[in-house]
Amino acid sequence: MSGTILIVEDEPKLAGLLRDYLQQAGFTAFCLGNGIEVVPRVRQEMPDLILLDLMLPGRDGLDICKEIRTFSGVPIIMVTARIEEIDRLLGLELGADDYICKPFSPREVVARVKAVLRRTGNGQTVHAEGLVLDESRYRATLGGHDLDLTAVEFKLLQFLAANPGRIYSRQQLMDRIYPDQRIVADRTIDSHIKKLRKKIADASPSTELIHSVYGVGYKFEPS
Ligand code: CA
């Protein structure tokens, strides 16, 4: 297995140990010890997975995880020093992919990293009409053109494209896009779909991927 792993850990010895084990397993790994540096480096380097310690100088892991999720679906494994903390973290629905408690064996961490990468794939899926969705970057291209989607538009397109031909109601799409049950108006979905279709049409005028089904909702269907 290969890929770039970002280790966010403020104990240099532990960070170095993890880096050595991950490199031995075939990964490229780099370490950051201060919370402030994480988001800019993630944007810049686009790692394939992040091991994120909860307690960090500068900025805490929860905050960092939340911000990363506004622009990237990169797999994140949260690391905490307290086993009781894991239940609370799960309850917060941060969008992390796994949790590890300290102390851990580096071997166990490598196994978890591999398992999460296997489960999440390399993040890239290819759909009909040359549509490529890269989940780790929330990036969609159509025939090589970047669609420049927002995180919500990306999730909407990804969900519809994963189930071609199937019709979804506005409510079903909202439940999918806003799992926190935030109250949003029906029109919100219509407005996201409208923008999404415009971006698709701008990239390729002859391609229609998202169709509205009168009185029911929307479906993804290549023309
Ligand atoms: Ca720490």
mmCIF file of C-alpha atoms and ligand atoms in Angstrom:
data_model
loop_
_atom_site.group_PDB
_atom_site.id
_atom_site.type_symbol
_atom_site.label_atom_id
_atom_site.label_comp_id
_atom_site.label_asym_id
_atom_site.label_seq_id
_atom_site.Cartn_x
_atom_site.Cartn_y
_atom_site.Cartn_z
ATOM 1 C CA MET A 1 0.000 0.000 0.000
ATOM 2 C CA SER A 2 1.222 3.520 -0.692
ATOM 3 C CA GLY A 3 0.124 7.087 -0.065
ATOM 4 C CA THR A 4 1.049 10.129 1.953
ATOM 5 C CA ILE A 5 0.154 10.179 5.630
ATOM 6 C CA LEU A 6 0.168 13.352 7.697
ATOM 7 C CA ILE A 7 0.946 12.679 11.365
ATOM 8 C CA VAL A 8 -0.271 15.467 13.638
ATOM 9 C CA GLU A 9 1.334 14.790 17.005
ATOM 10 C CA ASP A 10 3.037 17.140 19.461
ATOM 11 C CA GLU A 11 5.185 14.477 21.142
ATOM 12 C CA PRO A 12 8.228 14.370 18.820
ATOM 13 C CA LYS A 13 9.330 10.887 19.913
ATOM 14 C CA LEU A 14 5.929 9.382 19.251
ATOM 15 C CA ALA A 15 5.567 11.241 15.940
ATOM 16 C CA GLY A 16 8.975 9.958 14.818
ATOM 17 C CA LEU A 17 8.131 6.403 15.805
ATOM 18 C CA LEU A 18 4.871 6.480 13.844
ATOM 19 C CA ARG A 19 6.639 7.978 10.847
ATOM 20 C CA ASP A 20 9.246 5.183 10.887
ATOM 21 C CA TYR A 21 6.626 2.444 11.066
ATOM 22 C CA LEU A 22 4.491 3.982 8.336
ATOM 23 C CA GLN A 23 7.513 4.421 6.072
ATOM 24 C CA GLN A 24 8.526 0.822 6.655
ATOM 25 C CA ALA A 25 5.020 -0.166 5.572
ATOM 26 C CA GLY A 26 5.533 1.676 2.268
ATOM 27 C CA PHE A 27 3.875 5.018 3.003
ATOM 28 C CA THR A 28 5.304 8.486 2.722
ATOM 29 C CA ALA A 29 4.807 10.233 6.056
ATOM 30 C CA PHE A 30 5.401 13.702 7.457
ATOM 31 C CA CYS A 31 4.787 15.175 10.904
ATOM 32 C CA LEU A 32 3.365 18.395 12.303
ATOM 33 C CA GLY A 33 3.451 19.264 15.996
ATOM 34 C CA ASN A 34 1.396 22.455 16.140
ATOM 35 C CA GLY A 35 -2.350 22.674 15.495
ATOM 36 C CA ILE A 36 -2.090 26.027 13.724
ATOM 37 C CA GLU A 37 -0.046 24.580 10.879
ATOM 38 C CA VAL A 38 -2.385 21.726 10.016
ATOM 39 C CA VAL A 39 -5.138 23.189 7.807
ATOM 40 C CA PRO A 40 -2.810 25.192 5.529
ATOM 41 C CA ARG A 41 -0.567 22.135 5.064
ATOM 42 C CA VAL A 42 -3.539 19.881 4.307
ATOM 43 C CA ARG A 43 -4.714 22.312 1.615
ATOM 44 C CA GLN A 44 -1.218 22.484 0.194
ATOM 45 C CA GLU A 45 -0.102 18.843 0.342
ATOM 46 C CA MET A 46 -3.430 16.998 0.042
ATOM 47 C CA PRO A 47 -2.344 13.945 2.097
ATOM 48 C CA ASP A 48 -4.155 10.623 1.580
ATOM 49 C CA LEU A 49 -4.854 10.186 5.289
ATOM 50 C CA ILE A 50 -4.409 12.206 8.495
ATOM 51 C CA LEU A 51 -3.589 10.870 11.955
ATOM 52 C CA LEU A 52 -4.860 13.664 14.138
ATOM 53 C CA ASP A 53 -4.070 13.971 17.831
ATOM 54 C CA LEU A 54 -6.851 15.574 19.847
ATOM 55 C CA MET A 55 -4.788 17.633 22.293
ATOM 56 C CA LEU A 56 -2.394 19.907 20.477
ATOM 57 C CA PRO A 57 -0.705 23.228 21.088
ATOM 58 C CA GLY A 58 -2.114 26.046 18.992
ATOM 59 C CA ARG A 59 -5.429 24.533 17.992
ATOM 60 C CA ASP A 60 -7.291 21.425 19.116
ATOM 61 C CA GLY A 61 -7.976 18.383 16.977
ATOM 62 C CA LEU A 62 -11.773 18.794 17.050
ATOM 63 C CA ASP A 63 -11.591 22.227 15.517
ATOM 64 C CA ILE A 64 -9.101 21.106 12.917
ATOM 65 C CA CYS A 65 -11.225 18.094 11.940
ATOM 66 C CA LYS A 66 -14.320 20.277 11.533
ATOM 67 C CA GLU A 67 -12.521 22.769 9.323
ATOM 68 C CA ILE A 68 -10.956 20.079 7.128
ATOM 69 C CA ARG A 69 -14.409 18.602 6.560
ATOM 70 C CA THR A 70 -15.572 21.893 5.030
ATOM 71 C CA PHE A 71 -13.255 21.371 2.070
ATOM 72 C CA SER A 72 -12.061 17.755 2.042
ATOM 73 C CA GLY A 73 -13.234 14.204 2.614
ATOM 74 C CA VAL A 74 -9.663 12.988 3.276
ATOM 75 C CA PRO A 75 -9.741 10.039 5.725
ATOM 76 C CA ILE A 76 -9.019 11.176 9.289
ATOM 77 C CA ILE A 77 -8.090 8.965 12.251
ATOM 78 C CA MET A 78 -8.474 10.806 15.546
ATOM 79 C CA VAL A 79 -6.023 9.958 18.317
ATOM 80 C CA THR A 80 -6.955 10.546 21.933
ATOM 81 C CA ALA A 81 -5.276 9.867 25.259
ATOM 82 C CA ARG A 82 -8.529 8.947 26.992
ATOM 83 C CA ILE A 83 -10.714 5.993 26.120
ATOM 84 C CA GLU A 84 -13.779 7.741 27.676
ATOM 85 C CA GLU A 85 -13.262 10.527 25.182
ATOM 86 C CA ILE A 86 -14.127 8.291 22.235
ATOM 87 C CA ASP A 87 -17.844 8.109 23.057
ATOM 88 C CA ARG A 88 -18.057 11.866 23.244
ATOM 89 C CA LEU A 89 -16.194 12.234 19.957
ATOM 90 C CA LEU A 90 -18.545 9.768 18.254
ATOM 91 C CA GLY A 91 -21.481 11.795 19.538
ATOM 92 C CA LEU A 92 -20.113 14.953 17.957
ATOM 93 C CA GLU A 93 -20.215 13.395 14.476
ATOM 94 C CA LEU A 94 -17.072 15.140 13.378
ATOM 95 C CA GLY A 95 -16.743 13.075 10.259
ATOM 96 C CA ALA A 96 -13.610 11.264 11.438
ATOM 97 C CA ASP A 97 -13.195 7.780 9.955
ATOM 98 C CA ASP A 98 -11.744 6.006 12.981
ATOM 99 C CA TYR A 99 -10.525 6.601 16.533
ATOM 100 C CA ILE A 100 -7.417 5.286 18.284
ATOM 101 C CA CYS A 101 -6.673 5.518 21.971
ATOM 102 C CA LYS A 102 -3.237 6.096 23.498
ATOM 103 C CA PRO A 103 -1.164 4.218 24.419
ATOM 104 C CA PHE A 104 -1.114 2.213 21.202
ATOM 105 C CA SER A 105 1.384 0.025 19.446
ATOM 106 C CA PRO A 106 2.711 1.551 16.205
ATOM 107 C CA ARG A 107 1.864 -1.762 14.535
ATOM 108 C CA GLU A 108 -1.782 -1.308 15.469
ATOM 109 C CA VAL A 109 -1.760 2.209 14.031
ATOM 110 C CA VAL A 110 -0.326 0.952 10.727
ATOM 111 C CA ALA A 111 -3.040 -1.738 10.598
ATOM 112 C CA ARG A 112 -5.760 0.862 11.226
ATOM 113 C CA VAL A 113 -4.345 3.185 8.588
ATOM 114 C CA LYS A 114 -4.422 0.363 6.036
ATOM 115 C CA ALA A 115 -7.954 -0.647 7.030
ATOM 116 C CA VAL A 116 -9.277 2.911 6.686
ATOM 117 C CA LEU A 117 -7.563 3.374 3.321
ATOM 118 C CA ARG A 118 -8.994 0.084 2.075
ATOM 119 C CA ARG A 119 -12.456 1.092 3.219
ATOM 120 C CA THR A 120 -12.360 4.570 1.741
ATOM 121 C CA GLY A 121 -10.558 3.597 -1.478
ATOM 122 C CA ASN A 122 -8.182 6.072 -3.051
ATOM 123 C CA GLY A 123 -11.033 8.555 -3.100
ATOM 124 C CA GLN A 124 -11.382 8.736 -6.868
ATOM 125 C CA THR A 125 -14.340 7.342 -8.724
ATOM 126 C CA VAL A 126 -15.018 7.548 -12.420
ATOM 127 C CA HIS A 127 -18.587 7.882 -13.646
ATOM 128 C CA ALA A 128 -20.306 8.117 -17.022
ATOM 129 C CA GLU A 129 -19.588 10.944 -19.476
ATOM 130 C CA GLY A 130 -16.078 11.491 -18.144
ATOM 131 C CA LEU A 131 -17.205 12.615 -14.705
ATOM 132 C CA VAL A 132 -14.486 12.020 -12.111
ATOM 133 C CA LEU A 133 -15.127 12.604 -8.414
ATOM 134 C CA ASP A 134 -12.198 12.864 -6.048
ATOM 135 C CA GLU A 135 -13.525 12.602 -2.538
ATOM 136 C CA SER A 136 -10.275 13.400 -0.754
ATOM 137 C CA ARG A 137 -10.309 16.847 -2.357
ATOM 138 C CA TYR A 138 -14.049 17.336 -2.939
ATOM 139 C CA ARG A 139 -13.046 17.912 -6.514
ATOM 140 C CA ALA A 140 -15.128 17.015 -9.562
ATOM 141 C CA THR A 141 -13.994 17.118 -13.166
ATOM 142 C CA LEU A 142 -16.045 16.574 -16.286
ATOM 143 C CA GLY A 143 -14.112 15.686 -19.413
ATOM 144 C CA GLY A 144 -11.034 17.121 -17.712
ATOM 145 C CA HIS A 145 -12.685 20.445 -16.773
ATOM 146 C CA ASP A 146 -12.734 21.310 -13.084
ATOM 147 C CA LEU A 147 -16.361 21.921 -12.022
ATOM 148 C CA ASP A 148 -15.230 24.022 -9.063
ATOM 149 C CA LEU A 149 -17.961 22.751 -6.717
ATOM 150 C CA THR A 150 -18.728 23.769 -3.167
ATOM 151 C CA ALA A 151 -18.624 20.991 -0.537
ATOM 152 C CA VAL A 152 -22.434 20.727 -0.564
ATOM 153 C CA GLU A 153 -22.632 20.576 -4.366
ATOM 154 C CA PHE A 154 -19.934 17.916 -4.392
ATOM 155 C CA LYS A 155 -21.752 15.735 -1.845
ATOM 156 C CA LEU A 156 -25.006 16.105 -3.738
ATOM 157 C CA LEU A 157 -23.454 15.122 -7.046
ATOM 158 C CA GLN A 158 -21.527 12.265 -5.463
ATOM 159 C CA PHE A 159 -24.653 10.838 -3.871
ATOM 160 C CA LEU A 160 -26.770 11.096 -7.021
ATOM 161 C CA ALA A 161 -23.990 9.720 -9.238
ATOM 162 C CA ALA A 162 -23.486 6.703 -6.979
ATOM 163 C CA ASN A 163 -27.057 5.655 -7.691
ATOM 164 C CA PRO A 164 -27.715 6.382 -11.366
ATOM 165 C CA GLY A 165 -31.327 6.262 -12.512
ATOM 166 C CA ARG A 166 -32.698 6.310 -8.996
ATOM 167 C CA ILE A 167 -35.050 9.157 -8.129
ATOM 168 C CA TYR A 168 -34.573 10.960 -4.822
ATOM 169 C CA SER A 169 -36.999 13.328 -3.167
ATOM 170 C CA ARG A 170 -35.797 16.683 -1.869
ATOM 171 C CA GLN A 171 -36.204 15.368 1.677
ATOM 172 C CA GLN A 172 -34.002 12.336 0.984
ATOM 173 C CA LEU A 173 -31.331 14.562 -0.499
ATOM 174 C CA MET A 174 -31.505 16.938 2.435
ATOM 175 C CA ASP A 175 -31.154 14.084 4.943
ATOM 176 C CA ARG A 176 -28.079 13.013 3.051
ATOM 177 C CA ILE A 177 -26.473 16.428 2.756
ATOM 178 C CA TYR A 178 -27.358 17.721 6.205
ATOM 179 C CA PRO A 179 -27.151 14.647 8.482
ATOM 180 C CA ASP A 180 -27.225 16.925 11.532
ATOM 181 C CA GLN A 181 -30.946 17.447 10.862
ATOM 182 C CA ARG A 182 -30.417 21.124 10.382
ATOM 183 C CA ILE A 183 -33.662 22.728 9.300
ATOM 184 C CA VAL A 184 -33.354 23.896 5.738
ATOM 185 C CA ALA A 185 -36.065 24.842 3.268
ATOM 186 C CA ASP A 186 -36.944 22.561 0.316
ATOM 187 C CA ARG A 187 -35.790 25.328 -1.965
ATOM 188 C CA THR A 188 -32.247 24.975 -0.650
ATOM 189 C CA ILE A 189 -31.839 21.699 -2.513
ATOM 190 C CA ASP A 190 -33.374 23.212 -5.666
ATOM 191 C CA SER A 191 -30.927 26.065 -5.534
ATOM 192 C CA HIS A 192 -27.918 23.744 -5.066
ATOM 193 C CA ILE A 193 -29.104 21.551 -7.948
ATOM 194 C CA LYS A 194 -29.582 24.590 -10.153
ATOM 195 C CA LYS A 195 -26.010 25.757 -9.539
ATOM 196 C CA LEU A 196 -24.704 22.238 -10.032
ATOM 197 C CA ARG A 197 -26.459 21.889 -13.396
ATOM 198 C CA LYS A 198 -25.156 25.268 -14.496
ATOM 199 C CA LYS A 199 -21.580 24.266 -13.648
ATOM 200 C CA ILE A 200 -22.011 21.001 -15.564
ATOM 201 C CA ALA A 201 -23.487 22.864 -18.548
ATOM 202 C CA ASP A 202 -20.633 25.389 -18.474
ATOM 203 C CA ALA A 203 -18.067 22.577 -18.574
ATOM 204 C CA SER A 204 -19.890 20.604 -21.249
ATOM 205 C CA PRO A 205 -23.014 22.154 -22.849
ATOM 206 C CA SER A 206 -24.143 18.871 -24.432
ATOM 207 C CA THR A 207 -24.019 16.878 -21.209
ATOM 208 C CA GLU A 208 -27.055 16.632 -19.001
ATOM 209 C CA LEU A 209 -26.454 14.529 -15.919
ATOM 210 C CA ILE A 210 -29.026 15.648 -13.367
ATOM 211 C CA HIS A 211 -32.675 15.491 -14.322
ATOM 212 C CA SER A 212 -35.639 16.768 -12.387
ATOM 213 C CA VAL A 213 -38.607 14.472 -12.122
ATOM 214 C CA TYR A 214 -41.699 16.613 -11.866
ATOM 215 C CA GLY A 215 -43.352 16.499 -8.468
ATOM 216 C CA VAL A 216 -40.921 13.868 -7.161
ATOM 217 C CA GLY A 217 -37.318 15.011 -7.068
ATOM 218 C CA TYR A 218 -34.093 14.448 -8.915
ATOM 219 C CA LYS A 219 -32.062 11.697 -10.501
ATOM 220 C CA PHE A 220 -28.626 11.269 -12.036
ATOM 221 C CA GLU A 221 -28.775 9.835 -15.527
ATOM 222 C CA PRO A 222 -26.204 10.252 -18.269
ATOM 223 C CA SER A 223 -27.790 11.350 -21.553
HETATM 224 CA CA CA B 1 -1.045 15.709 22.261
#
